[in-house]
Coordinates of C-alpha atoms and ligand atoms in Angstrom, one line a residue:
X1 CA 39.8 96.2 135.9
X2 CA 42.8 97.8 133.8
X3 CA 41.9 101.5 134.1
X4 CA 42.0 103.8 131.2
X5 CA 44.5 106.8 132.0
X6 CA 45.0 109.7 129.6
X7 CA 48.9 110.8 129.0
X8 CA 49.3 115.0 129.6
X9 CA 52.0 117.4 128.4
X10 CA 54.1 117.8 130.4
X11 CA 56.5 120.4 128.2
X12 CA 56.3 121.8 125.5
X13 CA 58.6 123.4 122.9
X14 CA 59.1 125.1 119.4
X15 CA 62.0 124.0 117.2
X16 CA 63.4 126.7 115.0
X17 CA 65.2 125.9 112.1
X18 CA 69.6 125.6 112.4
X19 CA 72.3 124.7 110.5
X20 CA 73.6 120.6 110.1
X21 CA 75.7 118.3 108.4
X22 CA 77.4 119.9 105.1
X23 CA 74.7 122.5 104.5
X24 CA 71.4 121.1 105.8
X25 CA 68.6 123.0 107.5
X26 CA 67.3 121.0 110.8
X27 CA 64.7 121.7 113.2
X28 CA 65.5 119.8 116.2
X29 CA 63.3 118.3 118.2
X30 CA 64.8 116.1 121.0
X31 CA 68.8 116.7 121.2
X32 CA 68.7 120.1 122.2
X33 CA 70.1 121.8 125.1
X34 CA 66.8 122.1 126.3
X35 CA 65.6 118.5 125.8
X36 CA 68.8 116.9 125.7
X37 CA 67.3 113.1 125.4
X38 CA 64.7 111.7 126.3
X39 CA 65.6 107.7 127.0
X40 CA 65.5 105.9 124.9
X41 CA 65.8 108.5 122.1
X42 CA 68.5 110.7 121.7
X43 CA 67.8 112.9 118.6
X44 CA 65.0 113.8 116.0
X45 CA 65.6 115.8 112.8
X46 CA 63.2 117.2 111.0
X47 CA 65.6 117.8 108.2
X48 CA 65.2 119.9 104.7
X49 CA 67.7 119.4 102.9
X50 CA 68.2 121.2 99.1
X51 CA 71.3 119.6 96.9
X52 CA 74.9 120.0 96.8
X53 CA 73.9 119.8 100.8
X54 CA 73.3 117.0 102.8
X55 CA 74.7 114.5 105.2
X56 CA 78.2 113.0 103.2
X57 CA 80.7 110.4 105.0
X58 CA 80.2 110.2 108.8
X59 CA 80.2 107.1 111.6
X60 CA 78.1 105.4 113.9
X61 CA 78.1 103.7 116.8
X62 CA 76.1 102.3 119.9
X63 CA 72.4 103.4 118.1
X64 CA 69.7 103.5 115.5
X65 CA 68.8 106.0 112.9
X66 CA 65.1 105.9 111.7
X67 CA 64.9 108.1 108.5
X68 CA 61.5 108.5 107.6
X69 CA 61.2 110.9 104.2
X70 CA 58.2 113.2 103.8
X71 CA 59.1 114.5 100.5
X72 CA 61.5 114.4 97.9
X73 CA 64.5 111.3 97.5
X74 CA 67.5 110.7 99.2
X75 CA 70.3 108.2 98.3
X76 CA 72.1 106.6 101.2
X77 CA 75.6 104.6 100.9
X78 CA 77.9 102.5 103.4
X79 CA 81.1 101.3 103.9
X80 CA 79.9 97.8 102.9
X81 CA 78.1 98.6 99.5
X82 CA 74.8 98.8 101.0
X83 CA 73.5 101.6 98.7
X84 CA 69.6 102.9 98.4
X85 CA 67.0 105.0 97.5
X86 CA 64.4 106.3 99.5
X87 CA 61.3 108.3 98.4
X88 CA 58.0 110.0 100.5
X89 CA 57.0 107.7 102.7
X90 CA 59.9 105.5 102.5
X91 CA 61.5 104.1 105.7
X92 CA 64.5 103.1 106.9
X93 CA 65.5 101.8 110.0
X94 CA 69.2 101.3 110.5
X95 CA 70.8 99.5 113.8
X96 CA 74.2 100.4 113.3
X97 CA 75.4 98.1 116.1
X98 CA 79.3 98.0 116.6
X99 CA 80.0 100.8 113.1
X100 CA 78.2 102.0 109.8
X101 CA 79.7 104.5 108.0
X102 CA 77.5 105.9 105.6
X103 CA 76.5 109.0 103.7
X104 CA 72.9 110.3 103.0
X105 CA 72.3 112.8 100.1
X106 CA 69.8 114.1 98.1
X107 CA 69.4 111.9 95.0
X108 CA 67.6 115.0 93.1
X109 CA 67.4 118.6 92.9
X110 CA 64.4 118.6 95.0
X111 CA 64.0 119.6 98.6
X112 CA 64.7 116.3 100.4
X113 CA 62.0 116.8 103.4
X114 CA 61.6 114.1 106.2
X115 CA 62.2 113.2 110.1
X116 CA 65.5 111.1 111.3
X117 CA 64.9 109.8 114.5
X118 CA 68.3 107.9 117.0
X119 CA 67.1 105.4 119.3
X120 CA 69.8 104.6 121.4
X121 CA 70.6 100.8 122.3
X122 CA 71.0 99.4 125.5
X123 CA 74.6 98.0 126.5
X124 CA 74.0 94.6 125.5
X125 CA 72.9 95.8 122.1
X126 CA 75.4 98.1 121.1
X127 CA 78.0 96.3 119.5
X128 CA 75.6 94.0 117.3
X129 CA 75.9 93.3 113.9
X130 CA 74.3 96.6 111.7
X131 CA 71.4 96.0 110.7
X132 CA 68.8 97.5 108.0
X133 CA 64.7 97.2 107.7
X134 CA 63.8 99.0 104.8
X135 CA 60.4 99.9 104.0
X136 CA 59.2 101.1 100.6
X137 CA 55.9 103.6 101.2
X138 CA 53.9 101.1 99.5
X139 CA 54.7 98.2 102.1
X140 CA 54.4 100.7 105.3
X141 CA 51.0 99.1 107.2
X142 CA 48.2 102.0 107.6
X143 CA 44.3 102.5 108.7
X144 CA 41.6 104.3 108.6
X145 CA 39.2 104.0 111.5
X146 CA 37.1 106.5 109.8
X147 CA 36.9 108.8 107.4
X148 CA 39.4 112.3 108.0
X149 CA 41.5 109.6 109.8
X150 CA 44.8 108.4 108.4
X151 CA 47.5 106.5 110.8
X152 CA 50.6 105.3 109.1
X153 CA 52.2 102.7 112.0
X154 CA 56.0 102.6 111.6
X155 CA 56.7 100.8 114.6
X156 CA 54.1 99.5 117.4
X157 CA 50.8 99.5 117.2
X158 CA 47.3 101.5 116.0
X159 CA 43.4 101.0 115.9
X160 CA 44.5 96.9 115.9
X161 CA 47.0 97.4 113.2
X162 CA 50.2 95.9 113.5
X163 CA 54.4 97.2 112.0
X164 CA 56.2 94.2 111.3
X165 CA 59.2 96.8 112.0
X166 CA 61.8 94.8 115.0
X167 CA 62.9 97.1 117.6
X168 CA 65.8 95.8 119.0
X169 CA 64.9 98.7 122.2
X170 CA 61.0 98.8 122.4
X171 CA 59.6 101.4 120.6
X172 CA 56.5 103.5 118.8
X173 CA 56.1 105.1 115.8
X174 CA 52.9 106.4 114.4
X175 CA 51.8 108.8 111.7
X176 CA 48.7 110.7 112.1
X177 CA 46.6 112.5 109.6
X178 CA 43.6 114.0 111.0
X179 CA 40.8 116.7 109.5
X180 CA 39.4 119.3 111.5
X181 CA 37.5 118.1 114.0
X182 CA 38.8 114.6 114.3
X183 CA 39.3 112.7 117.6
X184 CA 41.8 109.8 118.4
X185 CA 43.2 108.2 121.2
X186 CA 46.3 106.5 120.8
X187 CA 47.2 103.4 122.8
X188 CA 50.8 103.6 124.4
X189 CA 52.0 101.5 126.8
X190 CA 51.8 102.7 130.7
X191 CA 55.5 102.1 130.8
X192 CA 56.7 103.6 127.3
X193 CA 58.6 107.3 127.6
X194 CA 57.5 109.9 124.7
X195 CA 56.6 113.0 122.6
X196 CA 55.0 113.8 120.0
X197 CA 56.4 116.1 117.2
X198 CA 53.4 118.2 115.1
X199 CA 54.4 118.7 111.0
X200 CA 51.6 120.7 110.3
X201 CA 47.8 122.1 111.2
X202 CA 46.7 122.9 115.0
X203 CA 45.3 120.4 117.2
X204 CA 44.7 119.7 121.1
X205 CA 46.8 117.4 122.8
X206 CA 46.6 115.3 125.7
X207 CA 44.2 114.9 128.6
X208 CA 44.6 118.6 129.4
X209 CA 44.2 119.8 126.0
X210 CA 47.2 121.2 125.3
X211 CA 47.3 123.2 122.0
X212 CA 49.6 123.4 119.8
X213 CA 50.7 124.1 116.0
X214 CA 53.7 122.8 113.6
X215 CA 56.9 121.7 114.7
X216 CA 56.3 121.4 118.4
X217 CA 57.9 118.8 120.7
X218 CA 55.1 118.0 122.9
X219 CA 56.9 115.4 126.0
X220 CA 54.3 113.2 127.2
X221 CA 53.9 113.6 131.3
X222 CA 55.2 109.9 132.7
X223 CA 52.2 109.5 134.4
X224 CA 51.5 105.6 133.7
X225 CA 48.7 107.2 131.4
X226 CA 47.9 104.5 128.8
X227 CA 46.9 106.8 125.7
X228 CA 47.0 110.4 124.1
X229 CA 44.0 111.6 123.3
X230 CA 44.2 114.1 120.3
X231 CA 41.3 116.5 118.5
X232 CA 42.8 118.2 115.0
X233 CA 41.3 121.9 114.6
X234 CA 42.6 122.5 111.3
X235 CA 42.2 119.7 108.2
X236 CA 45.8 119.8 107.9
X237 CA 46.8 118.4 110.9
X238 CA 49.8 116.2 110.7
X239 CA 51.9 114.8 113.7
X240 CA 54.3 112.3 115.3
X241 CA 54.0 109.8 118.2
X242 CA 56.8 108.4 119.1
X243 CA 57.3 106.7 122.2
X244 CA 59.8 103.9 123.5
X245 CA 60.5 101.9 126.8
X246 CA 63.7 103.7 128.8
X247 CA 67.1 101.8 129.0
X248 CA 68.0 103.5 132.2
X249 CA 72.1 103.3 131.5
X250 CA 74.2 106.3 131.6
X251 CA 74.5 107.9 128.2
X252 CA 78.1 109.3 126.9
X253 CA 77.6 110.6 123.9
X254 CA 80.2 111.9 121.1
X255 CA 78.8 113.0 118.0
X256 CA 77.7 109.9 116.6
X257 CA 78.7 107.6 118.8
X258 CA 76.9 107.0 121.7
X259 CA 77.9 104.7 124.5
X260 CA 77.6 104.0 128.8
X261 CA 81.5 105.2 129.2
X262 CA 83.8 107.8 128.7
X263 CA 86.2 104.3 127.7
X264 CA 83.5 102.9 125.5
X265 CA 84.1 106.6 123.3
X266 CA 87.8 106.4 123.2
X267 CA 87.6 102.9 122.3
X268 CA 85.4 104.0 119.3
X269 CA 87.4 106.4 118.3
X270 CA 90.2 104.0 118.2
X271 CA 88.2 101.2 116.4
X272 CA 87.0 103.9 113.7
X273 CA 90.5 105.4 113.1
X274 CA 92.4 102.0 112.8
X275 CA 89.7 100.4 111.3
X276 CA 89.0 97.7 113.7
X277 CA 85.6 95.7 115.8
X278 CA 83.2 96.9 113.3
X279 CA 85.0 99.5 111.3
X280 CA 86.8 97.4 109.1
X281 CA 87.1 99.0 105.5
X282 CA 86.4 102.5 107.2
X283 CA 89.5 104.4 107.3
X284 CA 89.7 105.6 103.5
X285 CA 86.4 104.7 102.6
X286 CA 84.7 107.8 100.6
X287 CA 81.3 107.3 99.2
X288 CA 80.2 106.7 95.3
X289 CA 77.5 109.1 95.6
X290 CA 79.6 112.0 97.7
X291 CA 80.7 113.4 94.2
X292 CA 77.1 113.5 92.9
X293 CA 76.7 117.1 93.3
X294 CA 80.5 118.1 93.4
Ligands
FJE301 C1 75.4 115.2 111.8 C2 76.7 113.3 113.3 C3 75.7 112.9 112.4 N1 70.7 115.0 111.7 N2 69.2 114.3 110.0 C4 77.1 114.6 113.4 F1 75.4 111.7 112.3 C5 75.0 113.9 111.7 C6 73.9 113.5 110.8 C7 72.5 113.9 110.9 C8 71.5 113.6 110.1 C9 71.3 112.9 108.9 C10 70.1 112.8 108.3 CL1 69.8 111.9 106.9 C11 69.0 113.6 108.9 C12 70.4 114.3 110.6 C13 72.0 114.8 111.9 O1 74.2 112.7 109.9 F2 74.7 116.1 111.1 C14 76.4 115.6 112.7 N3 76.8 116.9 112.8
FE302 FE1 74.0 109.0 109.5

C-alpha cells in the first residue's frame, strides 16, 4: 500500500522588499543569499512595480520565466515581435531556450503587482527553440472542493483538476485561496523539490504546523512526503505551492543567463553581443513600448 506521508518545513524565511530592474520594488523569495536556489528553480519575484519603472531591454538564456500577474497590466515585448498584454490572473510562461530578449513594463499607471518565477532547464533543454504558453485569467483551470476553497492550478495538478500548461522540467504551480478555518492537502509528488510562498492572511503549514503570515518562503523538508497539509486562520489567506523535480547539473549563473559552465556563460555572452545561436536581431534591438513612459 502507497503510504500517505505529510511534507514539513524545513526553513523558513521573510522577504523584505529591495530594489530591481529600472526602479522596481521586489520581494525575493528564492534567489537570495540565503536561499540561493532551490533546483530546479532559481528565482521568484514578487514584484510591484509603479510606472515609468519596470523591467525594459534585457536577455535570457538557458531558463523559464513564469510571470503570473496579481493585479494591475503589464505589456511585454521581444526581439522577434512577440508583443502582449497581460492582466490579473494572466499567465505567461516563457522558455527562452537558446535567447529572448524582451522588455516587461507596466501598460498603465497602476501598480503592476504579481509573482515571476525562473525554472531553470536542464542541459539538454537549454538551447531549444523560445517558447511561449500564454494564458488569459479566464482560460487558467480552477476548483472548488468546497466552499471557502479556491485553487487556481497553473501547472500540475489539484483536487483531480488538470493545467494543460507543458513543462519542459517537471513542475507545480498552484494557487490557494482559503477562509479561516479551511483545511487542504495538496498532493505533490514524493520526488518533487519545493516551497511555498504566502501573499496574504496567516495559516498553518505542514505536518508540523508551521505558522506563518505574508510573504514567507516556506522550503518543503525533502522527506519523500507526498502532500502539504495546510489550515488558513485568517479569511484572507492566499499562498503559493510551487514545486518541481531537481535537474541535479551544476548551475553557473550570470544575471540572466544560466548555464552548467563557466564556457557555456562566455559563450552567451558572445552569442548575445555578436548576435549569433539564438540572438540574432539582438544587438541594436530596443523595444516599441521602452519609450512608453519616457
Ligand atoms: C533583472 C536580469 C533580469 N525580477 N520580476 C537581471 F532578468 C531581471 C528581471 C527581473 C524581473 C522581471 C519581472 Cl517582469 C519580474 C523580475 C527580475 O527582468 F531585474 C535583473 N537585474
Ligand atoms: Fe525578463
Amino acid at each position: 500500500m502507497a503510504s500517505k506521508v505529510a511534507r514539513k518545513i524545513a526553513q523558513s524565511v521573510l522577504s523584505k522588499e529591495q530594489a530591481e530592474g529600472a526602479g522596481a520594488r521586489v520581494r525575493r523569495s528564492i534567489g537570495t543569499r540565503s536561499l540561493r536556489n532551490l533546483d530546479p528553480f532559481l528565482m521568484l519575484d514578487e514584484f510591484s512595480v509603479q510606472a515609468p519603472a519596470g523591467f525594459p531591454d534585457h536577455p535570457h538564456r538557458g531558463f523559464q520565466t513564469v510571470t503570473y500577474m496579481l493585479e494591475g497590466e503589464f505589456w511585454h515585448e521581444d526581439f522577434k515581435g512577440h508583443k502582449g498584454r497581460i492582466g490579473p490572473g494572466d499567465l505567461q510562461w516563457m522558455s527562452a531556450g537558446k535567447g529572448i530578449m524582451h522588455s516587461e513594463i507596466p501598460a498603465t499607471n497602476n501598480k503592476a503587482h504579481g509573482l515571476q518565477l525562473w525554472v531553470n532547464l536542464s542541459a539538454k533543454d537549454k538551447l531549444s527553440e523560445p517558447n511561449y504558453q500564454e494564458y488569459p485569467a479566464t482560460n487558467i483551470k480552477s476548483i472548488s472542493p468546497e466552499e471557502g476553497i479556491d485553487i487556481k492550478v497553473i501547472a500540475g495538478e489539484s483536487y483531480g483538476v488538470q493545467s494543460p500548461v507543458m513543462t519542459l522540467t517537471p513542475t507545480m504551480y498552484i494557487d490557494i485561496s482559503l477562509k479561516k478555518g479551511k483545511k487542504v492537502e495538496q498532493v505533490i509528488p514524493k520526488s518533487f523539490r519545493g516551497f511555498v510562498y504566502t501573499l496574504s492572511g496567516t495559516a498553518m503549514f505542514g505536518g508540523d504546523k508551521h505558522k506563518a503570515e505574508a510573504h514567507h518562503t516556506l522550503v518543503l523538508s525533502d522527506n519523500g512526503g507526498t502532500y502539504l497539509p495546510v489550515e488558513s486562520l485568517s479569511d484572507d489567506c492566499r499562498f503559493v505551492v510551487i514545486a518541481g523535480e531537481p535537474i541535479n547539473e551544476p548551475i553557473i549563473q550570470y544575471g540572466p543567463f544560466v548555464m552548467n559552465t563557466e564556457q557555456e556563460i562566455y559563450q552567451a555572452f558572445a552569442d548575445y553581443e555578436q548576435g549569433k545561436n539564438g540572438f540574432e536581431g539582438a544587438p541594436g534591438w530596443h523595444s516599441s513600448i521602452r519609450d512608453l513612459w519616457s
